[in-house]
PDB file of C-alpha atoms in Angstrom:
ATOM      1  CA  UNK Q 251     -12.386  14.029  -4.387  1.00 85.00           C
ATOM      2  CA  UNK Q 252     -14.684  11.241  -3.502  1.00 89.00           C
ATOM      3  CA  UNK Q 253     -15.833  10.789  -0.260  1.00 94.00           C
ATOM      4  CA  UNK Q 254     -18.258   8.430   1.916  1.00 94.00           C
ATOM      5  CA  UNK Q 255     -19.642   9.279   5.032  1.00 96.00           C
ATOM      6  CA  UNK Q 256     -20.622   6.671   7.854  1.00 94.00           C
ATOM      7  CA  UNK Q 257     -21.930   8.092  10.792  1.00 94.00           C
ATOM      8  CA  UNK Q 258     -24.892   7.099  13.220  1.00 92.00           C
ATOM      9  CA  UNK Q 259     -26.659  10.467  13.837  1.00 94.00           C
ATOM     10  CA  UNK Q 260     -28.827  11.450  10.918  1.00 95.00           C
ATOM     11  CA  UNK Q 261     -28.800  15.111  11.723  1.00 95.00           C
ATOM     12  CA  UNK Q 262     -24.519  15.076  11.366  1.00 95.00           C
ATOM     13  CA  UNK Q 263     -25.046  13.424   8.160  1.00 95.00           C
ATOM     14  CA  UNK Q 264     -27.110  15.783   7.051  1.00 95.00           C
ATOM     15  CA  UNK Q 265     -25.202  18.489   7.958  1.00 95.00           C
ATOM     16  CA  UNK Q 266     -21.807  17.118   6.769  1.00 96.00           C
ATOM     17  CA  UNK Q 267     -23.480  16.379   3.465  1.00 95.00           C
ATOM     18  CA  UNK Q 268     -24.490  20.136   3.272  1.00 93.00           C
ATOM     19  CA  UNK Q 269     -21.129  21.393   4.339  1.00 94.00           C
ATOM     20  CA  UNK Q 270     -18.953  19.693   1.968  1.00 93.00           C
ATOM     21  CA  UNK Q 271     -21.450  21.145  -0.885  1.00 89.00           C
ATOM     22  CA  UNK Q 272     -21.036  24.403   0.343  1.00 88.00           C
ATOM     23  CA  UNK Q 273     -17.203  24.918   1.464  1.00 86.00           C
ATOM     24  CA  UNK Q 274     -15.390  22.464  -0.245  1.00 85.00           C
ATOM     25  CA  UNK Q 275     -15.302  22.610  -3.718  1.00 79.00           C
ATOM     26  CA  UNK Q 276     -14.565  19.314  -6.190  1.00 79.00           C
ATOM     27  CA  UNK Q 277     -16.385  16.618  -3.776  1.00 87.00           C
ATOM     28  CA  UNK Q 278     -18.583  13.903  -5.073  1.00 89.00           C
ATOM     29  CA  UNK Q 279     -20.428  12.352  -1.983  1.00 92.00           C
ATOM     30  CA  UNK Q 280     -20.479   8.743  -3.166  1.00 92.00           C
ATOM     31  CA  UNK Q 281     -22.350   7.249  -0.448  1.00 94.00           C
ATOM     32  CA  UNK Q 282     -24.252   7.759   2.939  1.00 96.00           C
ATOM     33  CA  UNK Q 283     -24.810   5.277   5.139  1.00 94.00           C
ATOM     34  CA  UNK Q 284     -25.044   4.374   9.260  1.00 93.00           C
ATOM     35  CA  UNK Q 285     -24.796   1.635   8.226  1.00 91.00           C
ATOM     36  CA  UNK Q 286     -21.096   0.116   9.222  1.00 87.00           C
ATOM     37  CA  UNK Q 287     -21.502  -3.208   6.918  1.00 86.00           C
ATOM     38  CA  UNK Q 288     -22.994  -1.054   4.087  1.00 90.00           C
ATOM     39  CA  UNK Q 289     -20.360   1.207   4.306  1.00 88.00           C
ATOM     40  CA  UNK Q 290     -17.960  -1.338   3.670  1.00 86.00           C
ATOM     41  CA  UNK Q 291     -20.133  -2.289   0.275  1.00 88.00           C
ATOM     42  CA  UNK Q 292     -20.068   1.165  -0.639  1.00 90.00           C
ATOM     43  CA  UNK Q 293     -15.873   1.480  -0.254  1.00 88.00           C
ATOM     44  CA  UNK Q 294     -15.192  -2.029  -2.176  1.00 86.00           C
ATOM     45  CA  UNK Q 295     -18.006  -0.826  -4.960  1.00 87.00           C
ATOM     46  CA  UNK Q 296     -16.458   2.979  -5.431  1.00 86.00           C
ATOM     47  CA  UNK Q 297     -13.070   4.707  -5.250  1.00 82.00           C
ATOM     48  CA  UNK Q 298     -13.038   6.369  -1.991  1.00 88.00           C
ATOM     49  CA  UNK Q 299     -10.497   9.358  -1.361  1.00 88.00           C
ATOM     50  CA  UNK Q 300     -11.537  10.386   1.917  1.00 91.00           C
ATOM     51  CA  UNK Q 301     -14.207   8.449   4.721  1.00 92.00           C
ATOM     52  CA  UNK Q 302     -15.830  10.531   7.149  1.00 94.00           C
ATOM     53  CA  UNK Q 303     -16.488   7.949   9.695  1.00 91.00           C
ATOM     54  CA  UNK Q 304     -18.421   8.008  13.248  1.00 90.00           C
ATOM     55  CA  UNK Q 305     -15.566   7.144  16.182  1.00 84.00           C
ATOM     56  CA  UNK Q 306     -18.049   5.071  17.921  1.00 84.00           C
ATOM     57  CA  UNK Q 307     -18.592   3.053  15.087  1.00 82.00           C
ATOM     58  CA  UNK Q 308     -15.366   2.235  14.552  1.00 77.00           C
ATOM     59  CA  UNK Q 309     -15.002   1.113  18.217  1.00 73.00           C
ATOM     60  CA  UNK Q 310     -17.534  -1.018  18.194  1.00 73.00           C
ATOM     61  CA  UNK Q 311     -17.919  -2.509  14.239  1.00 66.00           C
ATOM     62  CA  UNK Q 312     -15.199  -5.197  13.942  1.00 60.00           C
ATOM     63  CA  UNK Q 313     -16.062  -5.340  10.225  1.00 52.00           C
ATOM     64  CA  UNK Q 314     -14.300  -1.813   9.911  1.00 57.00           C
ATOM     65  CA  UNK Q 315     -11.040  -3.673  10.698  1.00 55.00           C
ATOM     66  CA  UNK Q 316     -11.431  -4.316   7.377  1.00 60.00           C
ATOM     67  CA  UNK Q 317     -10.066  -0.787   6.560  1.00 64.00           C
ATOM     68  CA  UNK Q 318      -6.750  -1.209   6.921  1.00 58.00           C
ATOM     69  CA  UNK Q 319      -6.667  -4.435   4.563  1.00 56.00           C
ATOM     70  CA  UNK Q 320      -8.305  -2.344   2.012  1.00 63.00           C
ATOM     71  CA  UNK Q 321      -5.991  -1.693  -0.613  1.00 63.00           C
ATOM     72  CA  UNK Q 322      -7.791   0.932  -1.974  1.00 69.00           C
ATOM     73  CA  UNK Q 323      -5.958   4.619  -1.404  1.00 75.00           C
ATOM     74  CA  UNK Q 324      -7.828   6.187   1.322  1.00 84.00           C
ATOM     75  CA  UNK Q 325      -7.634   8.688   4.152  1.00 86.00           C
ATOM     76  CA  UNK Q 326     -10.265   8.462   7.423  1.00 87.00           C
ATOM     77  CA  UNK Q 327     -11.686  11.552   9.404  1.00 89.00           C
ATOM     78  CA  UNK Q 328     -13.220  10.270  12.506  1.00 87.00           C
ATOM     79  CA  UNK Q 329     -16.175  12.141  13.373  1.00 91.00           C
ATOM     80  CA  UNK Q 330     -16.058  12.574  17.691  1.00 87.00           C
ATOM     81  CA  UNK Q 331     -18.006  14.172  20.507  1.00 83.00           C
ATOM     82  CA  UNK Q 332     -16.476  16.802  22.288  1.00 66.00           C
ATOM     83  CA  UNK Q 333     -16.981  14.866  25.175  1.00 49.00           C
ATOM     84  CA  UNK Q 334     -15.937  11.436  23.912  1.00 50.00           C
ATOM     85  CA  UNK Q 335     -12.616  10.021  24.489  1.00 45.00           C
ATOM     86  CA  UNK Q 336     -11.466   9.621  21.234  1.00 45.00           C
ATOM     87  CA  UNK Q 337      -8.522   6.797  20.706  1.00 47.00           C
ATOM     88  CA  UNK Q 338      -7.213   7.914  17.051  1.00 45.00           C
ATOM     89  CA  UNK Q 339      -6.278   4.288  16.303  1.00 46.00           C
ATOM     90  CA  UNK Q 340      -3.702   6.060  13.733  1.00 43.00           C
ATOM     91  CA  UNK Q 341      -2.562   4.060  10.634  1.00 44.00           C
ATOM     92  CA  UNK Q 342      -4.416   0.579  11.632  1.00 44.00           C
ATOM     93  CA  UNK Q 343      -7.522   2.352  10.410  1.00 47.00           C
ATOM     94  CA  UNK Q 344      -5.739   5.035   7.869  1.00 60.00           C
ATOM     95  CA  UNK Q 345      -6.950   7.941  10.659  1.00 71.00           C
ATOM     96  CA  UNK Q 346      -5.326  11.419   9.144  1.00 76.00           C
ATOM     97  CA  UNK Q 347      -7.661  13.809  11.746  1.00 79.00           C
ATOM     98  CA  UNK Q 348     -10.516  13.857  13.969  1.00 81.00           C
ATOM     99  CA  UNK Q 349     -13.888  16.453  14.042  1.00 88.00           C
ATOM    100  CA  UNK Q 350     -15.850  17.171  16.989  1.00 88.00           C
ATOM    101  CA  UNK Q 351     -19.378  17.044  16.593  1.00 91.00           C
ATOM    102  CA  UNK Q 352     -21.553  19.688  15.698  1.00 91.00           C
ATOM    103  CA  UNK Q 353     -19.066  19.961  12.978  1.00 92.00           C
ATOM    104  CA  UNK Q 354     -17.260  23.608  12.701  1.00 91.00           C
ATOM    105  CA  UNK Q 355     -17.167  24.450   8.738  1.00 91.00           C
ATOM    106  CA  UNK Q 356     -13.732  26.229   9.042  1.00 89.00           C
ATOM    107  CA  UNK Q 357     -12.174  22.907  10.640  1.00 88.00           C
ATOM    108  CA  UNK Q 358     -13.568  21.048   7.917  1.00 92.00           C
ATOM    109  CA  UNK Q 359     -12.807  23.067   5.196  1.00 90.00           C
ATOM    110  CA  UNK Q 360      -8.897  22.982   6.603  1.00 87.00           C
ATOM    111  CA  UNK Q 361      -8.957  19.236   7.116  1.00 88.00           C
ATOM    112  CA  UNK Q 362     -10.597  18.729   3.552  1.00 90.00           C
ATOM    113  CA  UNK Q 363      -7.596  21.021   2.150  1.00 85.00           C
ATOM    114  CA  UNK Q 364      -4.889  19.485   4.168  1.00 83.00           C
ATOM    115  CA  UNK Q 365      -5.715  15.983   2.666  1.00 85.00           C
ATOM    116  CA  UNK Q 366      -5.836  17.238  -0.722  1.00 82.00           C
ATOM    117  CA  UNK Q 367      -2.124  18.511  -0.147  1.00 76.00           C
ATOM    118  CA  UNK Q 368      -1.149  15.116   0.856  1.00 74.00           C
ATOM    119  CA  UNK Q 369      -2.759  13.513  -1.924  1.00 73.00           C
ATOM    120  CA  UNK Q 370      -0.819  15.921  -4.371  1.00 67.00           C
ATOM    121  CA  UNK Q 371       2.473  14.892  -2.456  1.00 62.00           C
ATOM    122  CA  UNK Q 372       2.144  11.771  -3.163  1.00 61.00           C
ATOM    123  CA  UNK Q 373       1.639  11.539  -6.556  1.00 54.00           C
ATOM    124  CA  UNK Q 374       3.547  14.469  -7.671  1.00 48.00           C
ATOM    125  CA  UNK Q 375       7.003  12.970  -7.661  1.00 41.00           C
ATOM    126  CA  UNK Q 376       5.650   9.762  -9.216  1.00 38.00           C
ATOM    127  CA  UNK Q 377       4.606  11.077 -12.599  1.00 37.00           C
ATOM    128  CA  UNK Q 378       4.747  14.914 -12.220  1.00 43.00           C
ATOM    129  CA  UNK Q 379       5.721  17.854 -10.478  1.00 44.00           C
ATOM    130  CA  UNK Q 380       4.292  20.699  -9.773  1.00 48.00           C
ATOM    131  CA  UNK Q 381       5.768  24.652  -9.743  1.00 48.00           C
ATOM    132  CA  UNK Q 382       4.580  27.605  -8.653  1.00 48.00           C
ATOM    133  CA  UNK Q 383       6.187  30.570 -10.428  1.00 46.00           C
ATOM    134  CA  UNK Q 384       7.777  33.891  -9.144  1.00 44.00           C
ATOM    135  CA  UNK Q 385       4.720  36.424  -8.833  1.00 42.00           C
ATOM    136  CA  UNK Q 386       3.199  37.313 -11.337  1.00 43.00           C
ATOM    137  CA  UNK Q 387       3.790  33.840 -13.338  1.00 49.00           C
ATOM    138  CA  UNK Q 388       1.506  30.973 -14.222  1.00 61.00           C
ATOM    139  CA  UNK Q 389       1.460  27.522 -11.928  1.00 77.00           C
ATOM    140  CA  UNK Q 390       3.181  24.665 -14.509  1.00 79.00           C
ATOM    141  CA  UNK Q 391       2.945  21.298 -14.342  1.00 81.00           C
ATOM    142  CA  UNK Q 392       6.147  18.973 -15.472  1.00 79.00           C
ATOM    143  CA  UNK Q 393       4.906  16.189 -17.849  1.00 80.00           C
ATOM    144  CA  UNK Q 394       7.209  13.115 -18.748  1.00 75.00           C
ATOM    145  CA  UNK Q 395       8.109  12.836 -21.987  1.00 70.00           C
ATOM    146  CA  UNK Q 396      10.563  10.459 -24.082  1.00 70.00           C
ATOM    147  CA  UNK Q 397      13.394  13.303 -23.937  1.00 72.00           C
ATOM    148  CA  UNK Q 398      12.579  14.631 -20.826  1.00 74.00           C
ATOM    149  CA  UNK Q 399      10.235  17.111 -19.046  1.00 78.00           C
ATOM    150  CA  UNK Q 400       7.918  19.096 -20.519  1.00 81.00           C
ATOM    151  CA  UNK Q 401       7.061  22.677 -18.359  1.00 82.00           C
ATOM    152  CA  UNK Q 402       3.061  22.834 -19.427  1.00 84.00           C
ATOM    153  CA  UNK Q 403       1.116  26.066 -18.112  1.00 85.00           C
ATOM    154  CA  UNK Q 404      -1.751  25.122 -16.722  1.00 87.00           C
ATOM    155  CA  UNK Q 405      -3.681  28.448 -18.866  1.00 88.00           C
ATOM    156  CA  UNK Q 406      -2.345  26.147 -22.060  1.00 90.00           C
ATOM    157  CA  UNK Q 407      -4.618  23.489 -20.844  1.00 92.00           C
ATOM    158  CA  UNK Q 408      -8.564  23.247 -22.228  1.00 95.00           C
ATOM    159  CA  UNK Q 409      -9.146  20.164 -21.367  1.00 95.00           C
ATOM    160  CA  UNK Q 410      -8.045  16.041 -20.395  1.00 94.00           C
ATOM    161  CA  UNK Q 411      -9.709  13.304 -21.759  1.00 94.00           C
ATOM    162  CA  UNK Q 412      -9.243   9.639 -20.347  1.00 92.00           C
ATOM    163  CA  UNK Q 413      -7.992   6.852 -22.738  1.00 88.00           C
ATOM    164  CA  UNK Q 414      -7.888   3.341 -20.771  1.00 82.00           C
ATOM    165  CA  UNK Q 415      -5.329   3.673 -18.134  1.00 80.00           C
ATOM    166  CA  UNK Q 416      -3.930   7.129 -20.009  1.00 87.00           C
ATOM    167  CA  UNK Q 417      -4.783  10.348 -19.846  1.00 90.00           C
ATOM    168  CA  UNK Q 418      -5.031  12.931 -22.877  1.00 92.00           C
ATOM    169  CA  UNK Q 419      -4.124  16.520 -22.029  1.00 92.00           C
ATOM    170  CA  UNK Q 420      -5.490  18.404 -24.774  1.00 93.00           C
ATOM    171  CA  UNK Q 421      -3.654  22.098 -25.118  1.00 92.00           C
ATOM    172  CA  UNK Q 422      -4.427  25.576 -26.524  1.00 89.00           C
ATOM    173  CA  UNK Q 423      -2.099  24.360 -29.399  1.00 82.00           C
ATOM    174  CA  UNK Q 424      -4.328  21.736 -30.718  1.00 77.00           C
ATOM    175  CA  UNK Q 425      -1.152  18.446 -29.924  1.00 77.00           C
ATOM    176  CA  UNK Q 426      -2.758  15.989 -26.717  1.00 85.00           C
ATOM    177  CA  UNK Q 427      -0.066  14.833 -24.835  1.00 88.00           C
ATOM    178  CA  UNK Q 428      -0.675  11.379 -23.406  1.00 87.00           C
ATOM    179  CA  UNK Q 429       0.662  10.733 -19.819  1.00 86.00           C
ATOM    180  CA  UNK Q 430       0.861   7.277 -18.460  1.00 82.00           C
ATOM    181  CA  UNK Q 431      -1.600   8.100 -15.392  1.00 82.00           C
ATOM    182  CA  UNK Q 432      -5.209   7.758 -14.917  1.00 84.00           C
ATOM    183  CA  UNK Q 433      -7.684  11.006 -14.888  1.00 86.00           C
ATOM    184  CA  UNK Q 434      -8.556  10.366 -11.695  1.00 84.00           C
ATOM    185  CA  UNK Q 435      -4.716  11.363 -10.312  1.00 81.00           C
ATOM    186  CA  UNK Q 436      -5.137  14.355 -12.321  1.00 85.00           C
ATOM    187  CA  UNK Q 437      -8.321  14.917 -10.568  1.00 82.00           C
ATOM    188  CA  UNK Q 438      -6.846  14.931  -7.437  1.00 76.00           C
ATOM    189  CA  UNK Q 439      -3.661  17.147  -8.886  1.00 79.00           C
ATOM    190  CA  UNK Q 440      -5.656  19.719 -10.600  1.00 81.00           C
ATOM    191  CA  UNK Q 441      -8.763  20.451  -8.027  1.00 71.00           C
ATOM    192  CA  UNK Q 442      -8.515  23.933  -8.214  1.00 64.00           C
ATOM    193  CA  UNK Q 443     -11.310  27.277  -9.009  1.00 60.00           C
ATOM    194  CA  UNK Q 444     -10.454  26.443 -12.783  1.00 85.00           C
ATOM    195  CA  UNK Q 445     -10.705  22.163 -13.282  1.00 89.00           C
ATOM    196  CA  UNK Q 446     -13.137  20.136 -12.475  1.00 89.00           C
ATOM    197  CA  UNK Q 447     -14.319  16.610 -13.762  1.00 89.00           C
ATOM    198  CA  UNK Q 448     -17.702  16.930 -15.439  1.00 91.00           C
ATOM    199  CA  UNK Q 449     -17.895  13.517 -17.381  1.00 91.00           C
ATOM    200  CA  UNK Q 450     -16.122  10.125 -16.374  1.00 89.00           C
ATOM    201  CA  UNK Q 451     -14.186  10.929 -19.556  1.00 93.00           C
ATOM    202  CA  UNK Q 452     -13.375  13.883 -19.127  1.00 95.00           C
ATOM    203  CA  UNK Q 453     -11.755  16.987 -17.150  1.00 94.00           C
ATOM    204  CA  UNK Q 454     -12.142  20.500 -18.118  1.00 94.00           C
ATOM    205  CA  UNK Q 455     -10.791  23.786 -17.277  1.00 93.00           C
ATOM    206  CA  UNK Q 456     -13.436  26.087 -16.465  1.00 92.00           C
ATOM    207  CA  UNK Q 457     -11.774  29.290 -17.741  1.00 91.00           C
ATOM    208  CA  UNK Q 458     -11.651  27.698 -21.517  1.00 94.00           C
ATOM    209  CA  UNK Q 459     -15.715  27.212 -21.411  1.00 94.00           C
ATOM    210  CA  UNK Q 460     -17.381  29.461 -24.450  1.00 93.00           C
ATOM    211  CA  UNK Q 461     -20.955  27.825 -24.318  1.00 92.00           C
ATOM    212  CA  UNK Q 462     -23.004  25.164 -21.957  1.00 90.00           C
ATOM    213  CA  UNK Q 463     -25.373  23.649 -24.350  1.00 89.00           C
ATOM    214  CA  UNK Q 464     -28.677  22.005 -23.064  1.00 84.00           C
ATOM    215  CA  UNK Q 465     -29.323  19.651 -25.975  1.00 78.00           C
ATOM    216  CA  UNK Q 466     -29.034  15.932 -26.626  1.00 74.00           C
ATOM    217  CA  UNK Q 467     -27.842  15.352 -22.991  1.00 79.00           C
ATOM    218  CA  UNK Q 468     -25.956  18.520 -22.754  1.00 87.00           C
ATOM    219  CA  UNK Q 469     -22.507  19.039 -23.201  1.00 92.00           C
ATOM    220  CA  UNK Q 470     -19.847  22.257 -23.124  1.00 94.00           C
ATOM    221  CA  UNK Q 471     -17.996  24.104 -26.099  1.00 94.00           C
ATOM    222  CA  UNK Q 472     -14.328  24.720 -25.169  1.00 94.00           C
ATOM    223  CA  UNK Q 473     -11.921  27.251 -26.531  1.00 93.00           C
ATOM    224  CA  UNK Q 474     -10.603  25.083 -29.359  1.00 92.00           C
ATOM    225  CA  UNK Q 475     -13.850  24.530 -30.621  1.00 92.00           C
ATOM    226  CA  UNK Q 476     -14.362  20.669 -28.877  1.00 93.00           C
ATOM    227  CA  UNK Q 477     -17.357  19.579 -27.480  1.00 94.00           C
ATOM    228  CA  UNK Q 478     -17.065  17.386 -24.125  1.00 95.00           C
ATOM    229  CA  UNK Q 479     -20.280  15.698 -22.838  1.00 93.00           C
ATOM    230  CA  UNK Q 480     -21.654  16.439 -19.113  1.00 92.00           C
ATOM    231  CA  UNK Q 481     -23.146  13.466 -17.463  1.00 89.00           C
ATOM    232  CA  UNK Q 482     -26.215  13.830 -15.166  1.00 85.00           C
ATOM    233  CA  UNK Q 483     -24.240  13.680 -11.668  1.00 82.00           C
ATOM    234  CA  UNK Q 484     -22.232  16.906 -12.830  1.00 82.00           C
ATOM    235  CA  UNK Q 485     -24.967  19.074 -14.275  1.00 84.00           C
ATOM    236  CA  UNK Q 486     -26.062  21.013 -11.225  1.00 83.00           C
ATOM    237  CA  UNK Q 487     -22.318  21.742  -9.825  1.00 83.00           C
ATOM    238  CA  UNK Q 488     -21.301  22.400 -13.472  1.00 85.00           C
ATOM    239  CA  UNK Q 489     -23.990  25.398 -13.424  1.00 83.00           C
ATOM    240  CA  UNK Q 490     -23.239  26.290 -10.234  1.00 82.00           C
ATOM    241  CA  UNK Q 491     -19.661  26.682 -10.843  1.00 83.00           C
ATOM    242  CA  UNK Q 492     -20.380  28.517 -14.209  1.00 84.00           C
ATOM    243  CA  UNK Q 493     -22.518  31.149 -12.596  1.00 82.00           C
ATOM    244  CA  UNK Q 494     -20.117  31.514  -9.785  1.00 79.00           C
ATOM    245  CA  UNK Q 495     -17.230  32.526 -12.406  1.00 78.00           C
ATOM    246  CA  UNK Q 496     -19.142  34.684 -14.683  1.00 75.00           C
ATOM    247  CA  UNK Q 497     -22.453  36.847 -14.951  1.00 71.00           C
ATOM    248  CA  UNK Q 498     -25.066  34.996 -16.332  1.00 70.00           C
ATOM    249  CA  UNK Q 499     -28.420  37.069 -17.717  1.00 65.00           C
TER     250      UNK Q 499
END
């Protein structure tokens, strides 16, 4: 999930920076700015999921108007003071929720969660849908195919691997199917403890990782014996993540 905040107090972007790092998993900060005119730069020059934006400037930037002409796909969280009255100007600005200042982790990690759910709504009866099994089963994901719908676990997966405006899913059994849907949807589909994006490329599940490899840039060995390049942005959270899921001498 990519997200840009634009706030005016340095300490709450500070803080909000360091919260999204450490409670919400799968967010790329793509820009920080108090800026209000910069902020707009940074939304036409990226590809914004969510905007953590300051309430008062929104109420008094008219450039932010600009928001709702944007037809980028975006939600806005409008950062408040407990004692401010906040106007949640609703849909003219793409406002899903509002945080009160200091922000509370546990509200954020919610309102970070409850967006992703939406996001996942929306695309899922475009192109896919998703299934959670009776207990004890693995989550599947229904892929379009020429005859029909194809049930795909998401264990089977190792890896997807962009190709123009397609995306590759590359399976335990070796045969990519190719979906008509950019990796970034599947980004915001699959954000889970087991994918993440570690290349503009490419998408990996975690679980199917055999080696991390340090050489000519670095890059990761998967299950079926592939070898996916990390870029720079992703090698600390890559790590991270690594050494979170297993023991590392």
């Amino acid at each position: 999930m990519n997200v840009i905040i634009i706030e005016n107090e340095k300490e709450t972007r500070e803080s909000l920076s360091k919260l999204l790092r450490l409670f919400c998993t799968n967010v790329n900060i793509v820009g920080v700015t108090d800026n209000p005119f910069e902020g707009l730069k940074i939304i036409q020059n990226s590809d914004p999921d969510l905007i953590f934006l300051d309430e008062e400037i929104l109420q008094s930037s008219g450039a932010l108007l600009d928001l709702k002409a944007s037809k980028k796909k975006f939600y806005v969280v409008l950062l408040t003071l407990e004692n401010q009255s906040c106007e949640i100007p609703g849909e003219e600005a793409r406002v899903f929720e509002y945080l009160v200042k200091p922000i509370d982790p546990i509200a954020l990690e919610k309102c970070v969660k409850d967006i992703r759910t939406l996001f996942k709504r929306q695309l899922c009866p475009d192109y896919v849908n998703t299934k959670k099994g009776r207990k004890g089963e693995d989550e599947r994901i229904g892929i379009p195919t020429s005859k029909g719908t194809l049930f795909v676990s998401l264990e089977q997966i190792v890896f997807l691997r962009a190709n123009n405006n397609y995306t590759e899913i590359i399976l335990e059994t070796g045969k990519p199917l190719l979906v008509s849907k950019s990796l970034k949807s599947f980004e915001r589909l699959l954000e889970s403890a087991s994918f993440m994006r570690v290349h503009q490329s490419y998408m990996i599940n975690l679980e199917k990782v055999v080696e991390l490899q340090r050489t000519d840039g670095g890059a990761l060995v998967l299950s079926n014996n592939d070898k996916v390049p990390i870029s720079r942005a992703h090698k600390v959270e890559i790590k991270n993540r690594l050494e979170e899921m297993w023991k590392i001498v």
